[in-house]
mmCIF file of C-alpha atoms in Angstrom:
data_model
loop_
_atom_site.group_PDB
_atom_site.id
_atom_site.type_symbol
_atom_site.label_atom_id
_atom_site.label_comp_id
_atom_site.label_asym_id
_atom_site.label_seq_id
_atom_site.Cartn_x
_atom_site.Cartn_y
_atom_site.Cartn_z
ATOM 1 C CA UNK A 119 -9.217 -7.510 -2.237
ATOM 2 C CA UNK A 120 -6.167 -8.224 0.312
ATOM 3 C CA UNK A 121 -2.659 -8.639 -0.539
ATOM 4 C CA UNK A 122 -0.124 -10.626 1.615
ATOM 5 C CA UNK A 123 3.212 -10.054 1.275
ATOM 6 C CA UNK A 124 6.408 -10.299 3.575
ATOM 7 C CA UNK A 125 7.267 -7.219 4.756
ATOM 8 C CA UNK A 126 9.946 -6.048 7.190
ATOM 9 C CA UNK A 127 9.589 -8.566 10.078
ATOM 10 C CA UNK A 128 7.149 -10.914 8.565
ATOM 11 C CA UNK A 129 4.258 -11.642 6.748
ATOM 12 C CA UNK A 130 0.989 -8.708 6.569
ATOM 13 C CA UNK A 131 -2.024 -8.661 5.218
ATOM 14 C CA UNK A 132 -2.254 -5.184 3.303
ATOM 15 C CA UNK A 133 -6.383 -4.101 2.442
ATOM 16 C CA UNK A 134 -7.091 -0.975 0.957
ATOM 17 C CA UNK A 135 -10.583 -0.649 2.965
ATOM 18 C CA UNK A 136 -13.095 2.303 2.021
ATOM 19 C CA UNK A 137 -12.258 4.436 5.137
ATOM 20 C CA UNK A 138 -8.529 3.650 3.923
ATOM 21 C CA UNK A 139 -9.174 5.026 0.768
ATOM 22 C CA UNK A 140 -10.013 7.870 2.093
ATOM 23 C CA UNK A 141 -7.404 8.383 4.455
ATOM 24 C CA UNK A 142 -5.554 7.597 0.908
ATOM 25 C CA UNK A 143 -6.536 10.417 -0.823
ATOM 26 C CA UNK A 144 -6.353 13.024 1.891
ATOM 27 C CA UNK A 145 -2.593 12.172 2.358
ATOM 28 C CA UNK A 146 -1.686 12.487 -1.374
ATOM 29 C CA UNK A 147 -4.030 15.001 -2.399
ATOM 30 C CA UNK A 148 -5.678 12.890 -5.215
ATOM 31 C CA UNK A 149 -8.405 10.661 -5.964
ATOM 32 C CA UNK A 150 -8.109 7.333 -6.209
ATOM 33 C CA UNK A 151 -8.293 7.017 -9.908
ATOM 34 C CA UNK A 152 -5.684 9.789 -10.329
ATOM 35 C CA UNK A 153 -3.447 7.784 -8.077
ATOM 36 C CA UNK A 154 -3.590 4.610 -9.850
ATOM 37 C CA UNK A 155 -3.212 6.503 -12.913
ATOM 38 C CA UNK A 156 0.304 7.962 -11.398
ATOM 39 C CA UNK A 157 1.546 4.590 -11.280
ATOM 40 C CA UNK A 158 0.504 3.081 -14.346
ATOM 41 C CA UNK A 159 2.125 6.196 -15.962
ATOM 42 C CA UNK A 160 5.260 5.873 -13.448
ATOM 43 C CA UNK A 161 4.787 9.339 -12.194
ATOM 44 C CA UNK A 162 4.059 8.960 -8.733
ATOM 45 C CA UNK A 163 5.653 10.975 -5.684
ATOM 46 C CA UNK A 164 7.384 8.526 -3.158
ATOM 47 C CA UNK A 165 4.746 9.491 -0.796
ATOM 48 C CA UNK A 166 2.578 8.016 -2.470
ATOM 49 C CA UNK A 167 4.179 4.815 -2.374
ATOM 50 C CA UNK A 168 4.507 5.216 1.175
ATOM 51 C CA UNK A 169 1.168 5.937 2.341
ATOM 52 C CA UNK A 170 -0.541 3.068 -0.428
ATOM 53 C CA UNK A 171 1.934 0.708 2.472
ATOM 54 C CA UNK A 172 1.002 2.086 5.340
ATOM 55 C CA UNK A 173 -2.988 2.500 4.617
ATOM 56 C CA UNK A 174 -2.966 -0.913 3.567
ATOM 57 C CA UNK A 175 -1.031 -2.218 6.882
ATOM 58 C CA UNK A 176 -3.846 -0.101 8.827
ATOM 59 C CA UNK A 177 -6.701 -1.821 6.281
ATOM 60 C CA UNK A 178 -5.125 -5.315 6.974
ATOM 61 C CA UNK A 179 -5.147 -5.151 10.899
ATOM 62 C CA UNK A 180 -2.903 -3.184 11.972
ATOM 63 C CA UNK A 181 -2.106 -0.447 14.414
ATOM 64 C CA UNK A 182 -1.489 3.055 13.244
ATOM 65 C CA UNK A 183 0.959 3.447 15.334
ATOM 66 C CA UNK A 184 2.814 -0.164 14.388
ATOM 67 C CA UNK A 185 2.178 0.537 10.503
ATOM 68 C CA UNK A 186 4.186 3.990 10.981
ATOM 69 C CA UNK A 187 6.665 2.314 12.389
ATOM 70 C CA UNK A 188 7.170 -0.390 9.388
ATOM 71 C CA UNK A 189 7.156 2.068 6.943
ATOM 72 C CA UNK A 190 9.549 3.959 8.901
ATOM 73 C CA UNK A 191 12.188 1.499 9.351
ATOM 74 C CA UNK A 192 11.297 -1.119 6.603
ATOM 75 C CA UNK A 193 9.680 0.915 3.499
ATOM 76 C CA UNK A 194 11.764 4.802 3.616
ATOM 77 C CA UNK A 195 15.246 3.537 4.220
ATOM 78 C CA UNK A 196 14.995 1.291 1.360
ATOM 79 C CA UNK A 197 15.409 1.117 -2.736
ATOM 80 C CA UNK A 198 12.070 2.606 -4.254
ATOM 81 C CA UNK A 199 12.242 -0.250 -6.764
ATOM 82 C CA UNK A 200 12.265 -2.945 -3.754
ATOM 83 C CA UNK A 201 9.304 -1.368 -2.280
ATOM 84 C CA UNK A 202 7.346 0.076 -5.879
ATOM 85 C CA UNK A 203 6.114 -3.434 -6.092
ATOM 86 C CA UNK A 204 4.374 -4.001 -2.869
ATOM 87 C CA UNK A 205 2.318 -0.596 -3.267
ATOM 88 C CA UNK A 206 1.127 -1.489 -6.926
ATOM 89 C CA UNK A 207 0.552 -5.054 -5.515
ATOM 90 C CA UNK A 208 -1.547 -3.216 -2.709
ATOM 91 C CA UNK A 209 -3.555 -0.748 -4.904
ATOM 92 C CA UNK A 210 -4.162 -2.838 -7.833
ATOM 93 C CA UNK A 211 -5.845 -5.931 -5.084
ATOM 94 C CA UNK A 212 -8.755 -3.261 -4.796
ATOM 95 C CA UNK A 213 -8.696 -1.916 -8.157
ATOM 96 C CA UNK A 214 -8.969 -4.973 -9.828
ATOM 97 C CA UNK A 215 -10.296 -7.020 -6.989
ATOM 98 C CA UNK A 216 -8.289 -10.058 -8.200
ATOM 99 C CA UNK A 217 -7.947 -12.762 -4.917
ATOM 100 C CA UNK A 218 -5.097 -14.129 -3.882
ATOM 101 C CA UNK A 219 -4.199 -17.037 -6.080
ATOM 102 C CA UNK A 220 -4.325 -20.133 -3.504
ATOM 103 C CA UNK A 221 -1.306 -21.035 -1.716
ATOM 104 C CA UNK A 222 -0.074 -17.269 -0.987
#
């Protein structure tokens, strides 16, 4: 249920772990049904988007503090379409619980 993607300086393993989840749905207010439904309906707050990369930087290993600054400087500066992607990729590894295809 772990994603790994290149993102900002190199590749990171993204998991959306229970106590993640959690921290999840405190930051947007939601559950984490309602959330996924947000994106499948493509009516999700940027925030959203933001903390689905950052939880799952903080689920995959790393820092708080280093997962802040990613997002900071590699996920809020940028086109929402170049980092939508990544955040369904992250939140649909747990809700489906498909693994990585071998070789990624």
């Amino acid at each position: 249920m772990r994603h790994t993607a290149y993102f900002g300086d190199g590749e990171k393993t993204f998991t959306l772990t229970s106590p993640m989840i959690d921290e999840l749905q405190r930051k947007t207010g939601v559950g984490i049904g309602a959330l996924y439904a947000r994106f499948m309906r493509q009516d999700f707050h940027f925030a959203d988007i933001i903390e689905i990369i950052r939880t799952g930087l903080i689920g995959g290993g790393t820092s708080p503090a280093e997962a802040q600054t990613l997002v900071d400087t590699y996920a809020k500066p940028r086109p929402i379409m170049e980092v939508l992607p990544l955040a369904f990729d992250i939140l649909d590894a747990r809700w489906s619980g498909k693994p990585e295809e071998a070789g990624e």
